[in-house]
Coordinates of C-alpha atoms and ligand atoms in Angstrom, one line a residue:
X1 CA -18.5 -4.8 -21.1
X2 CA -16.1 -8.1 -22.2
X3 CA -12.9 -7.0 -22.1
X4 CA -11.5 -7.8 -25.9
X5 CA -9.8 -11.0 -26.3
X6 CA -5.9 -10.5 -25.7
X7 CA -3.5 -12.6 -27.7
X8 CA -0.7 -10.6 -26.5
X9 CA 2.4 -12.5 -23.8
X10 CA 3.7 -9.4 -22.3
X11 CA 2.3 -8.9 -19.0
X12 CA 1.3 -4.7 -18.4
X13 CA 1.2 -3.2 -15.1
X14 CA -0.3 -0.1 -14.9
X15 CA 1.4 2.5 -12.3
X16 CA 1.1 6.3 -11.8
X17 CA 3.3 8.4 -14.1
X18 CA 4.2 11.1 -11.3
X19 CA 2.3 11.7 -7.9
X20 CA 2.2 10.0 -4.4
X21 CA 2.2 6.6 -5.7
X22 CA 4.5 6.7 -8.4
X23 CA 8.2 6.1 -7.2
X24 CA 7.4 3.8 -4.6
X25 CA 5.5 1.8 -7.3
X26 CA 8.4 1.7 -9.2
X27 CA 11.1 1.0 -6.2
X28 CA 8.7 -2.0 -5.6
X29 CA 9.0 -3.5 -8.9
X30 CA 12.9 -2.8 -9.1
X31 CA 12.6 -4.5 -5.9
X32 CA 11.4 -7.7 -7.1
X33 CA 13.5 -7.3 -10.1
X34 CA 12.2 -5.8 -12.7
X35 CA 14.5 -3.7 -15.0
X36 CA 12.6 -1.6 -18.2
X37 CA 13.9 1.0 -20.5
X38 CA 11.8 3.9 -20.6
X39 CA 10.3 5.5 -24.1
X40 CA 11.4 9.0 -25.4
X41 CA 7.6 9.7 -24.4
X42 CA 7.5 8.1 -20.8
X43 CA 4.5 6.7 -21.2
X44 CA 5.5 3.2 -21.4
X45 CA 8.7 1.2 -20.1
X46 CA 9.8 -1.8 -22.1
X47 CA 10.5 -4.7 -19.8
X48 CA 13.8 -5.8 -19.9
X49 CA 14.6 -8.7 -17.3
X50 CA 10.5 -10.1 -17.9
X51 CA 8.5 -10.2 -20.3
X52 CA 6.8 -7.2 -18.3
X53 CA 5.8 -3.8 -19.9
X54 CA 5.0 -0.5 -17.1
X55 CA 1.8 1.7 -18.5
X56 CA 2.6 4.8 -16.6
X57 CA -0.7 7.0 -16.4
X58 CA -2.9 8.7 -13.8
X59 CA -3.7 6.8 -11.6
X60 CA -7.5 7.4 -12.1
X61 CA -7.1 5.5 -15.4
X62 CA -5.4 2.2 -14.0
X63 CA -9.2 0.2 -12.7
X64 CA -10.3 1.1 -15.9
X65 CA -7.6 0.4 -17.8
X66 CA -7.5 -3.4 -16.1
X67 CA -11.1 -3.4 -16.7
X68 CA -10.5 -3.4 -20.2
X69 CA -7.8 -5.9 -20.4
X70 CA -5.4 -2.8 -21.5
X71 CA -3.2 -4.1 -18.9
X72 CA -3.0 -7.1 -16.4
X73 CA -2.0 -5.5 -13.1
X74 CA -1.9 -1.8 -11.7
X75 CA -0.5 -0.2 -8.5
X76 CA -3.4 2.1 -7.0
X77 CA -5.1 3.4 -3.7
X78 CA -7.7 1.3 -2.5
X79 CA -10.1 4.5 -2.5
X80 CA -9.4 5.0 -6.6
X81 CA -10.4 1.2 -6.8
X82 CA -13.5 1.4 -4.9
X83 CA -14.7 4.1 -6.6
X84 CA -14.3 2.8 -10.2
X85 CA -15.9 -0.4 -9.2
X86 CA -19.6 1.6 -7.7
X87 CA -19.2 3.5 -10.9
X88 CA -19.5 0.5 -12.9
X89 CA -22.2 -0.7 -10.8
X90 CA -24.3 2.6 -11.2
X91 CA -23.8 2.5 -14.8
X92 CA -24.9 -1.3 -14.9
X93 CA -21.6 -2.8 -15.6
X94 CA -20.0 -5.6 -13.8
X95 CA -16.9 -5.0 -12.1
X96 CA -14.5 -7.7 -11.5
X97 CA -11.6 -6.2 -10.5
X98 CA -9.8 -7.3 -7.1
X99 CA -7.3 -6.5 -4.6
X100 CA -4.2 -9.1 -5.1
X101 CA -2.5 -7.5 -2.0
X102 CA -1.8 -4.6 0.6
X103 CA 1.5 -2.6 -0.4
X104 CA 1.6 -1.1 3.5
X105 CA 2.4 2.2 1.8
X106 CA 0.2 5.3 0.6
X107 CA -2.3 5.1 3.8
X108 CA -5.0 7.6 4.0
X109 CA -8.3 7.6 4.8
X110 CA -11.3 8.8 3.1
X111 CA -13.0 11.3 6.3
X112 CA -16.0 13.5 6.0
X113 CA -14.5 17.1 8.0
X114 CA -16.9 19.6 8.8
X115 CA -16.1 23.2 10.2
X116 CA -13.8 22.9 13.7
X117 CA -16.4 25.2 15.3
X118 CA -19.6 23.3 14.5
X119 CA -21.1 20.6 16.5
X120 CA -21.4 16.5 15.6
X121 CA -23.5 14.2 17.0
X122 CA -23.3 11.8 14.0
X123 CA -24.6 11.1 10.2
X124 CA -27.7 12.2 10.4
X125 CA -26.1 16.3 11.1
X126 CA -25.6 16.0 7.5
X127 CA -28.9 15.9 6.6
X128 CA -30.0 19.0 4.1
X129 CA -26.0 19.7 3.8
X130 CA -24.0 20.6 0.7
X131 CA -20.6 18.1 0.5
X132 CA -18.1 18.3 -1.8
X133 CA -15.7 15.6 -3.0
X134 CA -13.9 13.7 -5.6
X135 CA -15.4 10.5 -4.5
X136 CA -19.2 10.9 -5.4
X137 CA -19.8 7.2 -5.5
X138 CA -18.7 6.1 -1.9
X139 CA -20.2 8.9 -0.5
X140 CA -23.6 8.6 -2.0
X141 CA -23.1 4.8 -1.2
X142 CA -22.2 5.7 2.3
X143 CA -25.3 8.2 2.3
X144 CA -28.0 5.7 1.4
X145 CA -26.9 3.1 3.9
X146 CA -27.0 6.1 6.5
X147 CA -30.7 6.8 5.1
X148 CA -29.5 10.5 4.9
X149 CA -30.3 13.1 2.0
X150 CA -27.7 15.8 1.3
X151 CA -26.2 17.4 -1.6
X152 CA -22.9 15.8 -3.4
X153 CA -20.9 18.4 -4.8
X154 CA -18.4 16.8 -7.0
X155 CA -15.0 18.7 -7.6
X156 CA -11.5 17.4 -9.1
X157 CA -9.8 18.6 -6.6
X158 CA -9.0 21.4 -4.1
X159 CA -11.6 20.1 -2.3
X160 CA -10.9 21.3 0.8
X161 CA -11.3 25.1 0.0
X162 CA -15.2 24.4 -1.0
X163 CA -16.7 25.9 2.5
X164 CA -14.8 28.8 2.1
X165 CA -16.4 29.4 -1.2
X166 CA -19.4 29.0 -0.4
X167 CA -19.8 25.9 -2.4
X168 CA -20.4 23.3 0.5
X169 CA -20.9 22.9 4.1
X170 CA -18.8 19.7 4.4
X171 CA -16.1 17.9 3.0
X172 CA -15.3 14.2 2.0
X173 CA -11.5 13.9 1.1
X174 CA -8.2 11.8 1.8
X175 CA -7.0 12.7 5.0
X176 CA -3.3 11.4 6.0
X177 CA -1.7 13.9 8.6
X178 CA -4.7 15.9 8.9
X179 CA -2.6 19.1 7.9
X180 CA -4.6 20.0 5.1
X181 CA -7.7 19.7 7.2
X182 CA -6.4 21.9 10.3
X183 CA -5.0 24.3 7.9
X184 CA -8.8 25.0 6.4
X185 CA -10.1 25.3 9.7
X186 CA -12.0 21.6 9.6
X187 CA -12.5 18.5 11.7
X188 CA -12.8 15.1 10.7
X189 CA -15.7 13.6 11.7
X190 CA -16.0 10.3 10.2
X191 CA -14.4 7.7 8.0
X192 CA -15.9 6.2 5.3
X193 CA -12.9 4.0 4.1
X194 CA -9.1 2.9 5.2
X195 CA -7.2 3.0 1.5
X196 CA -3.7 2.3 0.6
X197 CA -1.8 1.4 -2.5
X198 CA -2.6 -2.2 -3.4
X199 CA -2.1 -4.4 -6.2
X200 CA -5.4 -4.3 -8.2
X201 CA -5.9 -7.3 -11.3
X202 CA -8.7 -8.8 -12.9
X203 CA -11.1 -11.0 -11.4
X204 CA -10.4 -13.7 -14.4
X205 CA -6.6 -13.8 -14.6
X206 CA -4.9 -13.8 -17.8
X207 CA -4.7 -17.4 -18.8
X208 CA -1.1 -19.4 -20.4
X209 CA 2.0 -16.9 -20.3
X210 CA 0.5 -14.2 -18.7
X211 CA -1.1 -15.7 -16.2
X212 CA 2.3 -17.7 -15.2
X213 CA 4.1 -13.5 -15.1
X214 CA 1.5 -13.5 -12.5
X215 CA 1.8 -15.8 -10.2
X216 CA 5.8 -15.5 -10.7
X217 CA 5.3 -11.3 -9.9
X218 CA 2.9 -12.3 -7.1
X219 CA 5.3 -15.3 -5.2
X220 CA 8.2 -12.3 -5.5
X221 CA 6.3 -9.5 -3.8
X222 CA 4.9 -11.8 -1.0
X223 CA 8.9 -12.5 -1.0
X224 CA 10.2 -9.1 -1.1
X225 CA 7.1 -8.2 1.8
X226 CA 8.1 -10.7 4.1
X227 CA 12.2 -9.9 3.7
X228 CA 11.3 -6.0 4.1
X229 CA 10.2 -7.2 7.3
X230 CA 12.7 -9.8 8.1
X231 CA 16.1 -9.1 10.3
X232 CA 19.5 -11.3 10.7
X233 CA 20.2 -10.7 14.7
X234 CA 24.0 -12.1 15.6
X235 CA 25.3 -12.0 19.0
X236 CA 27.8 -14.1 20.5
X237 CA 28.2 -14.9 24.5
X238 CA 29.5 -17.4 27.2
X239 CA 28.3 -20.7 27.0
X240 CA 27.1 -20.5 30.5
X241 CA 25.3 -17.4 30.2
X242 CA 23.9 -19.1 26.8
X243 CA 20.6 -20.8 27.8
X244 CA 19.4 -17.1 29.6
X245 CA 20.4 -15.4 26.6
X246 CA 18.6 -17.6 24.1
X247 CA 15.3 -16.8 26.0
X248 CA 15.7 -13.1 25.5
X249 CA 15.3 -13.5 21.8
X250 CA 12.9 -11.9 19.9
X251 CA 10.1 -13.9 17.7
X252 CA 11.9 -15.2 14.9
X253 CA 13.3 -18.7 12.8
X254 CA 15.0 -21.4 15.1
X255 CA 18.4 -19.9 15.8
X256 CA 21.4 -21.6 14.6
X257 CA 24.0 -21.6 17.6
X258 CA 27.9 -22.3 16.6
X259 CA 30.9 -23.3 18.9
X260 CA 34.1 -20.5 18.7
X261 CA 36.9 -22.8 18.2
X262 CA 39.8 -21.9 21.0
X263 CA 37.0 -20.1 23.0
X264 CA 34.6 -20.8 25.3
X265 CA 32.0 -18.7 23.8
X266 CA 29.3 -19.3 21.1
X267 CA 28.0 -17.5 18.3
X268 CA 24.1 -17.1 17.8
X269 CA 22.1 -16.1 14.5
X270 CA 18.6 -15.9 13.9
X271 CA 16.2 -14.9 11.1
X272 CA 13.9 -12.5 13.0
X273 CA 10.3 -11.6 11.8
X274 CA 11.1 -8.1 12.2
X275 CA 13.1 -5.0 13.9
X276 CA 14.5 -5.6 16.8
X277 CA 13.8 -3.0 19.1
X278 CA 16.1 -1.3 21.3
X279 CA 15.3 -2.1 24.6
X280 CA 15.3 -5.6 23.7
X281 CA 18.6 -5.7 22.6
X282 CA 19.7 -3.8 25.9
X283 CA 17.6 -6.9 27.6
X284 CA 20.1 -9.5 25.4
X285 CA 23.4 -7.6 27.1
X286 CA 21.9 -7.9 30.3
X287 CA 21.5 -11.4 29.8
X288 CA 25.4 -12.0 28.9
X289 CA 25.1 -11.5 25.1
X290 CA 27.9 -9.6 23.5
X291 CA 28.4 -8.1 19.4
X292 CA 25.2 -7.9 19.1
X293 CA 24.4 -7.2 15.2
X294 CA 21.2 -6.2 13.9
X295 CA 21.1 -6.6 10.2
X296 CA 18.9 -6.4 7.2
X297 CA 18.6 -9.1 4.9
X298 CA 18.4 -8.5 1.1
X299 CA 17.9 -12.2 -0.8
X300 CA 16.9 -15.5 0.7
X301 CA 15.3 -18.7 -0.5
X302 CA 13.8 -20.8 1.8
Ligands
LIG1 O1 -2.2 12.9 -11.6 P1 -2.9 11.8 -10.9 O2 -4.4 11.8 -11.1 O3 -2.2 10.5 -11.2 O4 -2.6 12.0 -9.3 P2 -3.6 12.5 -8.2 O5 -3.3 13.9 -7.9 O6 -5.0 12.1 -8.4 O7 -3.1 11.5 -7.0 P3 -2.0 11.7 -5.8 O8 -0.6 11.5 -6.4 O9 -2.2 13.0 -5.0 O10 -2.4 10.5 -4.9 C1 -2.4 9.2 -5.3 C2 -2.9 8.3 -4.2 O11 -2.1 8.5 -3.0 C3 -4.3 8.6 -3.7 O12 -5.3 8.1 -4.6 C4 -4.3 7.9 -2.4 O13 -4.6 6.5 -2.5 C5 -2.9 8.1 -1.9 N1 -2.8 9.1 -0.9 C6 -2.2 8.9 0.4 C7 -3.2 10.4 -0.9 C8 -2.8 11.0 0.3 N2 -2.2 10.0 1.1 C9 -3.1 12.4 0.6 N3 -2.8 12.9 1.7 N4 -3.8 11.1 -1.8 C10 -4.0 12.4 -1.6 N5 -3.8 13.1 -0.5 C11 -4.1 14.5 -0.4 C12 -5.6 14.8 0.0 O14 -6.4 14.7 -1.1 C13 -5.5 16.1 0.7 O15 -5.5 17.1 -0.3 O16 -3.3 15.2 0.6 C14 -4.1 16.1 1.3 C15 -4.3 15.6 2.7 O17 -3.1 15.3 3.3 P4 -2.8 15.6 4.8 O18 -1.5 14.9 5.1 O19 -2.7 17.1 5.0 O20 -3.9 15.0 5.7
LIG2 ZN1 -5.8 11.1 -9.8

C-alpha cells in the first residue's frame, strides 16, 4: 500500500512506550538534544527544542506505523523489523523500510533451543518437529532455505514454557544471557539472526522540512555515537622522557603537546577513539608519564 500523502512538518519518531527499549530510546534522543513535554495520556511527547513529536507505542507497531507514513523514524530491534518486512512480503506488499543505523544496545539473538538432554547434529533434526515462536516469518523463511518441514507454532509470548506443555518440541526465541533458556531446561542450538535496536525509516525519506529533521537527527547521533566512544587522555612528563612516552599512546587524534612555563616538563592531550584501558595507562607511567587523566568528553565540533 502508498503510504498517504503527508503535508505535515513535524518530524514523528516512533519509540516503545515501556519495555527493554524504551528508556534508552529516550536517553538517546535527550542525548542528541531533544526536549518534549509529555501528554496527560503518554502516548505522545510534543517536541519542544525541534520540530520533533515522540509516538510512544509497542514496539510491534513502530515498522508499521513508518510503513504508513504515521511517523518518519522509530527506535526498534532489528528482529521486530525483519519480521514486519517478510510479513509484508507474504501478504504481497512491498516493504521499504530500512536500517538508518546500529544503536549498539538491546543485543539478542533470535536461537532455535531444543531440550538440554536431546541430541543436534544440525537443521535437518527438526524435521517432523513442533516449534513455537513469536517470529513465524523468519522461521518459516529460515525453514524453507534449510529445505526442512516442521510445525510453526505461533505464541505471543511465554514462549519458552511451550515443551513443557506439550505444545512444541523446540523453541525459536530472543536469547541474550541465556538465563531464560537454562532455567527451562533448553540449549540453543542455532541462530537465525543477530538483532539490536536500530534506527528504522522509510526507504523514500520525507522530502523538504522533514526530510532536512532527518538528516539534522541523523549527523547528531553519528555525533553523539562517536563522542560516546571518544576520551580526553592528559598526562604531563619530562621533556626527556617525552618522545618514549608519546609512543605509549593509545589510537587516537594527533596530540597537542604544551610547554609548563618555569618547568621542565610538558603537558600532553589527546582525543582518544575510545577507553583507555588500564594496563595501558600503567605502560604510560612506566614510560615517565605523570597525572595521568582519563576523561569523557560530552560536546565537540570538529
Ligand atoms: O509491550 P511491547 O510489545 O512494546 O514490548 P515487548 O514485550 O514485545 O518487548 P520487550 O520490551 O521485551 O523487548 C523489546 C526488544 O528488546 C526486543 O524486540 C528485542 O529487540 C530486544 N531484546 C533484547 C530482548 C531481549 N534482549 C530479551 N532478552 N527482547 C526480549 N528478551 C526476552 C526473550 O524473549 C526471553 O524471554 O528475554 C528472555 C531471554 O533473556 P535471557 O537474558 O534470559 O537470555
Ligand atoms: Zn512487542
Amino acid at each position: 500500500m502508498t503510504p498517504p500523502a503527508v503535508t505535515r512538518d513535524r518530524l514523528r519518531v516512533a519509540i516503545q512506550k515501556s519495555g527493554r527499549l524504551s528508556q534508552p530510546a529516550r536517553d538517546l534522543l535527550a542525548a542528541i538534544g531533544l526536549t518534549w513535554r509529555e501528554s496527560r495520556d503518554k502516548l505522545f511527547c510534543y517536541g519542544e527544542s525541534l520540530p520533533v513529536d515522540l509516538l510512544l507505542v509497542r514496539d510491534d507497531d513502530i515498522p508499521g506505523l513508518i510503513a504508513d507514513g504515521v511517523c518518519d523514524l522509530g527506535i526498534v530491534g532489528r528482529n521486530v523489523l525483519v519480521e514486519h518486512g517478510l510479513e509484508r512480503e507474504a501478504a504481497g506488499a512491498s516493504s521499504d523500510l530500512r536500517e538508518f543505523r546500529e544503536l549498539g544496545w538491546g543485543a539478542c539473538r533470535l536461537d532455535i533451543a531444543i531440550s538440554e538432554d536431546q541430541e543436534w547434529s544440525g537443521p535437518e533434526d527438526l524435521e517432523g518437529l513442533r516449534i513455537a515462536t513469536s517470529y513465524p516469518q523468519i522461521l518459516g523463511k529460515w525453514l524453507k532455505d534449510q529445505q526442512v518441514k516442521a510445525d510453526v507454532v505461533t505464541l505471543a509470548g511465554s514462549v519458552e514454557i511451550a515443551p513443557r506443555l506439550g505444545q512444541a518440541e523446540a523453541i525459536c526465541d530472543l536469547v541474550q544471557s541465556g538465563g531464560t533458556l537454562v532455567a527451562n531446561q533448553l540449549k540453543p542450538v542455532q541462530t537465525l539472526l543477530h538483532s539490536e535496536a536500530v534506527l528504522a525509516g522509510s526507504g523514500t525519506p520525507p522530502e523538504g522540512a522533514r526530510g532536512e529533521l532527518v538528516e539534522l537527527l541523523l549527523r547528531r547521533l553519528d555525533g553523539a555515537m562517536r563522542l560516546k566512544e571518544t576520551r580526553l587522555l592528559m598526562l604531563r612528563s619530562a621533556r626527556e622522557q617525552m618522545s618514549e612516552v608519546l609512543t605509549k599512546l593509545p589510537d587516537g587524534h594527533e596530540p597537542t603537546i604544551m610547554g609548563i612555563e618555569g618547568s621542565d616538563e610538558v603537558s600532553v592531550q589527546m582525543l582518544c577513539h575510545a577507553a583507555v584501558p588500564w594496563q595501558q595507562l600503567e605502560e604510560l607511567k612506566r614510560a615517565g608519564a605523570r597525572q595521568i587523566m582519563v576523561l569523557p568528553v560530552e560536546g565537540m565540533l570538529a
